[in-house]
């Protein structure tokens, strides 16, 4: 090793020094020791490996082993728990599927009933014969049979009521749950409510033409509108409620009914009260018209 002067400060330094220890000047020396190369004859020492990864792997193996041991020890309880849950879920699924199938079958059978069991065309009963049936209940069966209607005794329909006699034509047997899916456009149903004091008969039709025909015949038989009503009629002894619903967003089928029953004393009292209210309304309208006329005359006089 030789000594040389530092070009910066003149200090004597080793010719192998890379930097002057006094002034810190960077030195370039041809005699400086080159960096060590990694060769077969002079291999560089390998860096020491960290044991962190090994520790992580060992910890993971211990956790898995503990989990496996726990699962093995409690396998009976675990299997029993999930088995019970699975069996319950499968039972519920089977029950729901069975109900869906039953519902589908019921809907299909109801929808198919009118087409499978519909009879040949039976004529519409006349309003006069309807009145004969309510006036002479003992002859009702004979009158309905004359038209070819089927007959049921003591027939109950949910949300409608119980009938001592029920007749139907151009359709299958009516649904006791109150559905009208059994009915077709030309179906006719007639029910008699056998009440001792107030005998009532109900006629159901499912198209506007048949409904209008019966209402027209009722008017010809002496039934007149009550207080200008379009659905309430009376002949002085019997009252008639005639209502018709057409297909709309709430109603999926046309249906009309005529309900005829004998007028009671209560009906007469109600009609009298109703007439009084109607008279009062007429007086109010007349008074308002008179006041308006006076007001208009006063305005004209001021002008």
PDB file of N, CA and C in Angstrom, residues 20-89:
ATOM      1  N   UNK A  20     -11.375  10.692   0.998  1.00  0.00           N
ATOM      2  CA  UNK A  20     -10.395  11.330   1.887  1.00  0.00           C
ATOM      3  C   UNK A  20     -10.977  11.419   3.268  1.00  0.00           C
ATOM      4  N   UNK A  21     -10.320  10.893   4.320  1.00  0.00           N
ATOM      5  CA  UNK A  21     -10.870  10.937   5.669  1.00  0.00           C
ATOM      6  C   UNK A  21     -10.892  12.329   6.254  1.00  0.00           C
ATOM      7  N   UNK A  22     -10.142  13.304   5.646  1.00  0.00           N
ATOM      8  CA  UNK A  22     -10.095  14.648   6.195  1.00  0.00           C
ATOM      9  C   UNK A  22     -11.150  15.550   5.567  1.00  0.00           C
ATOM     10  N   UNK A  23     -11.088  15.619   4.234  1.00  0.00           N
ATOM     11  CA  UNK A  23     -12.026  16.537   3.559  1.00  0.00           C
ATOM     12  C   UNK A  23     -13.246  15.832   2.980  1.00  0.00           C
ATOM     13  N   UNK A  24     -13.184  14.508   2.920  1.00  0.00           N
ATOM     14  CA  UNK A  24     -14.327  13.745   2.410  1.00  0.00           C
ATOM     15  C   UNK A  24     -14.431  13.697   0.906  1.00  0.00           C
ATOM     16  N   UNK A  25     -13.359  14.106   0.217  1.00  0.00           N
ATOM     17  CA  UNK A  25     -13.416  14.108  -1.240  1.00  0.00           C
ATOM     18  C   UNK A  25     -13.423  12.691  -1.768  1.00  0.00           C
ATOM     19  N   UNK A  26     -14.292  12.443  -2.783  1.00  0.00           N
ATOM     20  CA  UNK A  26     -14.376  11.125  -3.407  1.00  0.00           C
ATOM     21  C   UNK A  26     -13.141  10.925  -4.267  1.00  0.00           C
ATOM     22  N   UNK A  27     -12.514   9.741  -4.099  1.00  0.00           N
ATOM     23  CA  UNK A  27     -11.297   9.458  -4.834  1.00  0.00           C
ATOM     24  C   UNK A  27     -11.526   8.321  -5.805  1.00  0.00           C
ATOM     25  N   UNK A  28     -10.877   8.385  -6.926  1.00  0.00           N
ATOM     26  CA  UNK A  28     -10.926   7.305  -7.908  1.00  0.00           C
ATOM     27  C   UNK A  28      -9.507   6.804  -8.037  1.00  0.00           C
ATOM     28  N   UNK A  29      -9.328   5.581  -7.647  1.00  0.00           N
ATOM     29  CA  UNK A  29      -7.971   5.036  -7.672  1.00  0.00           C
ATOM     30  C   UNK A  29      -7.943   3.775  -8.475  1.00  0.00           C
ATOM     31  N   UNK A  30      -6.986   3.701  -9.319  1.00  0.00           N
ATOM     32  CA  UNK A  30      -6.854   2.496 -10.133  1.00  0.00           C
ATOM     33  C   UNK A  30      -6.442   1.314  -9.319  1.00  0.00           C
ATOM     34  N   UNK A  31      -5.925   1.614  -8.097  1.00  0.00           N
ATOM     35  CA  UNK A  31      -5.457   0.518  -7.256  1.00  0.00           C
ATOM     36  C   UNK A  31      -6.486   0.109  -6.235  1.00  0.00           C
ATOM     37  N   UNK A  32      -7.685   0.782  -6.286  1.00  0.00           N
ATOM     38  CA  UNK A  32      -8.738   0.423  -5.309  1.00  0.00           C
ATOM     39  C   UNK A  32      -9.216  -0.983  -5.552  1.00  0.00           C
ATOM     40  N   UNK A  33      -9.563  -1.642  -4.463  1.00  0.00           N
ATOM     41  CA  UNK A  33      -9.998  -3.042  -4.558  1.00  0.00           C
ATOM     42  C   UNK A  33     -11.375  -3.121  -5.210  1.00  0.00           C
ATOM     43  N   UNK A  34     -11.483  -3.852  -6.316  1.00  0.00           N
ATOM     44  CA  UNK A  34     -12.796  -3.948  -7.000  1.00  0.00           C
ATOM     45  C   UNK A  34     -13.775  -4.732  -6.149  1.00  0.00           C
ATOM     46  N   UNK A  35     -15.050  -4.519  -6.402  1.00  0.00           N
ATOM     47  CA  UNK A  35     -16.073  -5.269  -5.652  1.00  0.00           C
ATOM     48  C   UNK A  35     -15.898  -6.748  -5.824  1.00  0.00           C
ATOM     49  N   UNK A  36     -16.253  -7.467  -4.808  1.00  0.00           N
ATOM     50  CA  UNK A  36     -16.096  -8.930  -4.847  1.00  0.00           C
ATOM     51  C   UNK A  36     -17.136  -9.529  -5.772  1.00  0.00           C
ATOM     52  N   UNK A  37     -16.682 -10.440  -6.633  1.00  0.00           N
ATOM     53  CA  UNK A  37     -17.563 -11.111  -7.576  1.00  0.00           C
ATOM     54  C   UNK A  37     -17.899 -12.499  -7.062  1.00  0.00           C
ATOM     55  N   UNK A  38     -19.137 -12.924  -7.373  1.00  0.00           N
ATOM     56  CA  UNK A  38     -19.596 -14.250  -6.966  1.00  0.00           C
ATOM     57  C   UNK A  38     -19.166 -15.248  -8.025  1.00  0.00           C
ATOM     58  N   UNK A  39     -18.042 -15.954  -7.775  1.00  0.00           N
ATOM     59  CA  UNK A  39     -17.524 -16.923  -8.741  1.00  0.00           C
ATOM     60  C   UNK A  39     -17.436 -18.267  -8.065  1.00  0.00           C
ATOM     61  N   UNK A  40     -17.166 -19.270  -8.891  1.00  0.00           N
ATOM     62  CA  UNK A  40     -17.061 -20.625  -8.344  1.00  0.00           C
ATOM     63  C   UNK A  40     -15.873 -20.744  -7.396  1.00  0.00           C
ATOM     64  N   UNK A  41     -14.751 -20.029  -7.723  1.00  0.00           N
ATOM     65  CA  UNK A  41     -13.574 -20.117  -6.876  1.00  0.00           C
ATOM     66  C   UNK A  41     -13.693 -19.254  -5.631  1.00  0.00           C
ATOM     67  N   UNK A  42     -14.472 -18.197  -5.764  1.00  0.00           N
ATOM     68  CA  UNK A  42     -14.606 -17.269  -4.633  1.00  0.00           C
ATOM     69  C   UNK A  42     -16.089 -16.960  -4.401  1.00  0.00           C
ATOM     70  N   UNK A  43     -16.869 -17.898  -3.938  1.00  0.00           N
ATOM     71  CA  UNK A  43     -18.325 -17.676  -3.771  1.00  0.00           C
ATOM     72  C   UNK A  43     -18.595 -16.715  -2.643  1.00  0.00           C
ATOM     73  N   UNK A  44     -19.645 -15.909  -2.861  1.00  0.00           N
ATOM     74  CA  UNK A  44     -20.075 -14.968  -1.825  1.00  0.00           C
ATOM     75  C   UNK A  44     -20.897 -15.716  -0.783  1.00  0.00           C
ATOM     76  N   UNK A  45     -20.798 -15.307   0.481  1.00  0.00           N
ATOM     77  CA  UNK A  45     -21.593 -15.995   1.517  1.00  0.00           C
ATOM     78  C   UNK A  45     -23.089 -15.770   1.309  1.00  0.00           C
ATOM     79  N   UNK A  46     -23.885 -16.832   1.513  1.00  0.00           N
ATOM     80  CA  UNK A  46     -25.341 -16.744   1.314  1.00  0.00           C
ATOM     81  C   UNK A  46     -25.979 -16.069   2.515  1.00  0.00           C
ATOM     82  N   UNK A  47     -27.053 -15.224   2.250  1.00  0.00           N
ATOM     83  CA  UNK A  47     -27.736 -14.572   3.371  1.00  0.00           C
ATOM     84  C   UNK A  47     -28.486 -15.595   4.182  1.00  0.00           C
ATOM     85  N   UNK A  48     -28.582 -15.314   5.492  1.00  0.00           N
ATOM     86  CA  UNK A  48     -29.311 -16.232   6.360  1.00  0.00           C
ATOM     87  C   UNK A  48     -30.816 -16.101   6.124  1.00  0.00           C
ATOM     88  N   UNK A  49     -31.480 -17.249   6.082  1.00  0.00           N
ATOM     89  CA  UNK A  49     -32.939 -17.256   5.875  1.00  0.00           C
ATOM     90  C   UNK A  49     -33.646 -16.943   7.182  1.00  0.00           C
ATOM     91  N   UNK A  50     -34.799 -16.233   7.027  1.00  0.00           N
ATOM     92  CA  UNK A  50     -35.624 -15.915   8.194  1.00  0.00           C
ATOM     93  C   UNK A  50     -36.517 -17.104   8.522  1.00  0.00           C
ATOM     94  N   UNK A  51     -36.761 -17.349   9.818  1.00  0.00           N
ATOM     95  CA  UNK A  51     -37.612 -18.457  10.263  1.00  0.00           C
ATOM     96  C   UNK A  51     -39.078 -18.059  10.425  1.00  0.00           C
ATOM     97  N   UNK A  52     -39.456 -16.824  10.041  1.00  0.00           N
ATOM     98  CA  UNK A  52     -40.842 -16.347  10.237  1.00  0.00           C
ATOM     99  C   UNK A  52     -41.839 -17.192   9.455  1.00  0.00           C
ATOM    100  N   UNK A  53     -41.532 -17.462   8.182  1.00  0.00           N
ATOM    101  CA  UNK A  53     -42.449 -18.246   7.364  1.00  0.00           C
ATOM    102  C   UNK A  53     -42.664 -19.633   7.952  1.00  0.00           C
ATOM    103  N   UNK A  54     -41.584 -20.223   8.464  1.00  0.00           N
ATOM    104  CA  UNK A  54     -41.706 -21.552   9.055  1.00  0.00           C
ATOM    105  C   UNK A  54     -42.642 -21.533  10.255  1.00  0.00           C
ATOM    106  N   UNK A  55     -42.503 -20.472  11.068  1.00  0.00           N
ATOM    107  CA  UNK A  55     -43.371 -20.358  12.236  1.00  0.00           C
ATOM    108  C   UNK A  55     -44.841 -20.219  11.847  1.00  0.00           C
ATOM    109  N   UNK A  56     -45.132 -19.449  10.792  1.00  0.00           N
ATOM    110  CA  UNK A  56     -46.518 -19.269  10.316  1.00  0.00           C
ATOM    111  C   UNK A  56     -47.102 -20.594   9.861  1.00  0.00           C
ATOM    112  N   UNK A  57     -46.306 -21.373   9.101  1.00  0.00           N
ATOM    113  CA  UNK A  57     -46.785 -22.672   8.607  1.00  0.00           C
ATOM    114  C   UNK A  57     -47.087 -23.606   9.766  1.00  0.00           C
ATOM    115  N   UNK A  58     -46.184 -23.641  10.744  1.00  0.00           N
ATOM    116  CA  UNK A  58     -46.400 -24.517  11.895  1.00  0.00           C
ATOM    117  C   UNK A  58     -47.650 -24.120  12.681  1.00  0.00           C
ATOM    118  N   UNK A  59     -47.888 -22.808  12.836  1.00  0.00           N
ATOM    119  CA  UNK A  59     -49.076 -22.335  13.551  1.00  0.00           C
ATOM    120  C   UNK A  59     -50.351 -22.743  12.814  1.00  0.00           C
ATOM    121  N   UNK A  60     -50.345 -22.606  11.470  1.00  0.00           N
ATOM    122  CA  UNK A  60     -51.517 -22.982  10.680  1.00  0.00           C
ATOM    123  C   UNK A  60     -51.817 -24.473  10.819  1.00  0.00           C
ATOM    124  N   UNK A  61     -50.736 -25.309  10.812  1.00  0.00           N
ATOM    125  CA  UNK A  61     -50.931 -26.748  10.966  1.00  0.00           C
ATOM    126  C   UNK A  61     -51.510 -27.089  12.331  1.00  0.00           C
ATOM    127  N   UNK A  62     -51.079 -26.380  13.358  1.00  0.00           N
ATOM    128  CA  UNK A  62     -51.619 -26.626  14.690  1.00  0.00           C
ATOM    129  C   UNK A  62     -53.100 -26.266  14.774  1.00  0.00           C
ATOM    130  N   UNK A  63     -53.486 -25.159  14.154  1.00  0.00           N
ATOM    131  CA  UNK A  63     -54.908 -24.755  14.148  1.00  0.00           C
ATOM    132  C   UNK A  63     -55.767 -25.782  13.430  1.00  0.00           C
ATOM    133  N   UNK A  64     -55.293 -26.240  12.264  1.00  0.00           N
ATOM    134  CA  UNK A  64     -56.049 -27.244  11.511  1.00  0.00           C
ATOM    135  C   UNK A  64     -56.179 -28.536  12.301  1.00  0.00           C
ATOM    136  N   UNK A  65     -55.107 -28.921  12.980  1.00  0.00           N
ATOM    137  CA  UNK A  65     -55.148 -30.156  13.771  1.00  0.00           C
ATOM    138  C   UNK A  65     -56.156 -30.033  14.906  1.00  0.00           C
ATOM    139  N   UNK A  66     -56.170 -28.870  15.565  1.00  0.00           N
ATOM    140  CA  UNK A  66     -57.124 -28.659  16.661  1.00  0.00           C
ATOM    141  C   UNK A  66     -58.559 -28.682  16.149  1.00  0.00           C
ATOM    142  N   UNK A  67     -58.793 -28.039  14.993  1.00  0.00           N
ATOM    143  CA  UNK A  67     -60.145 -28.034  14.422  1.00  0.00           C
ATOM    144  C   UNK A  67     -60.588 -29.442  14.060  1.00  0.00           C
ATOM    145  N   UNK A  68     -59.683 -30.222  13.465  1.00  0.00           N
ATOM    146  CA  UNK A  68     -60.029 -31.594  13.112  1.00  0.00           C
ATOM    147  C   UNK A  68     -60.345 -32.437  14.322  1.00  0.00           C
ATOM    148  N   UNK A  69     -59.570 -32.263  15.387  1.00  0.00           N
ATOM    149  CA  UNK A  69     -59.820 -33.036  16.606  1.00  0.00           C
ATOM    150  C   UNK A  69     -61.168 -32.668  17.209  1.00  0.00           C
ATOM    151  N   UNK A  70     -61.502 -31.360  17.205  1.00  0.00           N
ATOM    152  CA  UNK A  70     -62.797 -30.934  17.752  1.00  0.00           C
ATOM    153  C   UNK A  70     -63.953 -31.478  16.943  1.00  0.00           C
ATOM    154  N   UNK A  71     -63.826 -31.441  15.630  1.00  0.00           N
ATOM    155  CA  UNK A  71     -64.896 -31.965  14.778  1.00  0.00           C
ATOM    156  C   UNK A  71     -65.098 -33.453  15.006  1.00  0.00           C
ATOM    157  N   UNK A  72     -63.987 -34.163  15.210  1.00  0.00           N
ATOM    158  CA  UNK A  72     -64.101 -35.611  15.437  1.00  0.00           C
ATOM    159  C   UNK A  72     -64.786 -35.894  16.773  1.00  0.00           C
ATOM    160  N   UNK A  73     -64.403 -35.132  17.826  1.00  0.00           N
ATOM    161  CA  UNK A  73     -64.979 -35.377  19.144  1.00  0.00           C
ATOM    162  C   UNK A  73     -66.470 -35.066  19.192  1.00  0.00           C
ATOM    163  N   UNK A  74     -66.897 -34.029  18.455  1.00  0.00           N
ATOM    164  CA  UNK A  74     -68.306 -33.613  18.516  1.00  0.00           C
ATOM    165  C   UNK A  74     -69.066 -33.962  17.233  1.00  0.00           C
ATOM    166  N   UNK A  75     -68.569 -34.933  16.490  1.00  0.00           N
ATOM    167  CA  UNK A  75     -69.184 -35.238  15.198  1.00  0.00           C
ATOM    168  C   UNK A  75     -70.625 -35.715  15.343  1.00  0.00           C
ATOM    169  N   UNK A  76     -70.907 -36.476  16.421  1.00  0.00           N
ATOM    170  CA  UNK A  76     -72.263 -36.993  16.600  1.00  0.00           C
ATOM    171  C   UNK A  76     -73.258 -35.853  16.798  1.00  0.00           C
ATOM    172  N   UNK A  77     -72.903 -34.901  17.649  1.00  0.00           N
ATOM    173  CA  UNK A  77     -73.803 -33.772  17.894  1.00  0.00           C
ATOM    174  C   UNK A  77     -73.976 -32.921  16.643  1.00  0.00           C
ATOM    175  N   UNK A  78     -72.870 -32.688  15.944  1.00  0.00           N
ATOM    176  CA  UNK A  78     -72.946 -31.870  14.722  1.00  0.00           C
ATOM    177  C   UNK A  78     -73.820 -32.547  13.674  1.00  0.00           C
ATOM    178  N   UNK A  79     -73.580 -33.861  13.470  1.00  0.00           N
ATOM    179  CA  UNK A  79     -74.379 -34.583  12.474  1.00  0.00           C
ATOM    180  C   UNK A  79     -75.856 -34.584  12.855  1.00  0.00           C
ATOM    181  N   UNK A  80     -76.106 -34.748  14.158  1.00  0.00           N
ATOM    182  CA  UNK A  80     -77.506 -34.747  14.592  1.00  0.00           C
ATOM    183  C   UNK A  80     -78.172 -33.414  14.354  1.00  0.00           C
ATOM    184  N   UNK A  81     -77.441 -32.323  14.621  1.00  0.00           N
ATOM    185  CA  UNK A  81     -78.007 -30.993  14.417  1.00  0.00           C
ATOM    186  C   UNK A  81     -78.371 -30.741  12.962  1.00  0.00           C
ATOM    187  N   UNK A  82     -77.374 -30.974  12.075  1.00  0.00           N
ATOM    188  CA  UNK A  82     -77.637 -30.710  10.659  1.00  0.00           C
ATOM    189  C   UNK A  82     -78.625 -31.699  10.067  1.00  0.00           C
ATOM    190  N   UNK A  83     -78.615 -32.925  10.583  1.00  0.00           N
ATOM    191  CA  UNK A  83     -79.581 -33.905  10.090  1.00  0.00           C
ATOM    192  C   UNK A  83     -80.988 -33.459  10.408  1.00  0.00           C
ATOM    193  N   UNK A  84     -81.191 -32.965  11.654  1.00  0.00           N
ATOM    194  CA  UNK A  84     -82.520 -32.492  12.027  1.00  0.00           C
ATOM    195  C   UNK A  84     -82.943 -31.311  11.179  1.00  0.00           C
ATOM    196  N   UNK A  85     -81.995 -30.359  10.967  1.00  0.00           N
ATOM    197  CA  UNK A  85     -82.324 -29.197  10.158  1.00  0.00           C
ATOM    198  C   UNK A  85     -82.670 -29.598   8.733  1.00  0.00           C
ATOM    199  N   UNK A  86     -81.877 -30.531   8.189  1.00  0.00           N
ATOM    200  CA  UNK A  86     -82.112 -30.960   6.811  1.00  0.00           C
ATOM    201  C   UNK A  86     -83.447 -31.675   6.680  1.00  0.00           C
ATOM    202  N   UNK A  87     -83.721 -32.565   7.650  1.00  0.00           N
ATOM    203  CA  UNK A  87     -84.989 -33.292   7.583  1.00  0.00           C
ATOM    204  C   UNK A  87     -86.165 -32.333   7.676  1.00  0.00           C
ATOM    205  N   UNK A  88     -86.056 -31.333   8.568  1.00  0.00           N
ATOM    206  CA  UNK A  88     -87.147 -30.364   8.698  1.00  0.00           C
ATOM    207  C   UNK A  88     -87.336 -29.569   7.421  1.00  0.00           C
ATOM    208  N   UNK A  89     -86.210 -29.113   6.840  1.00  0.00           N
ATOM    209  CA  UNK A  89     -86.303 -28.330   5.604  1.00  0.00           C
ATOM    210  C   UNK A  89     -86.900 -29.156   4.473  1.00  0.00           C
TER     211      UNK A  89
END
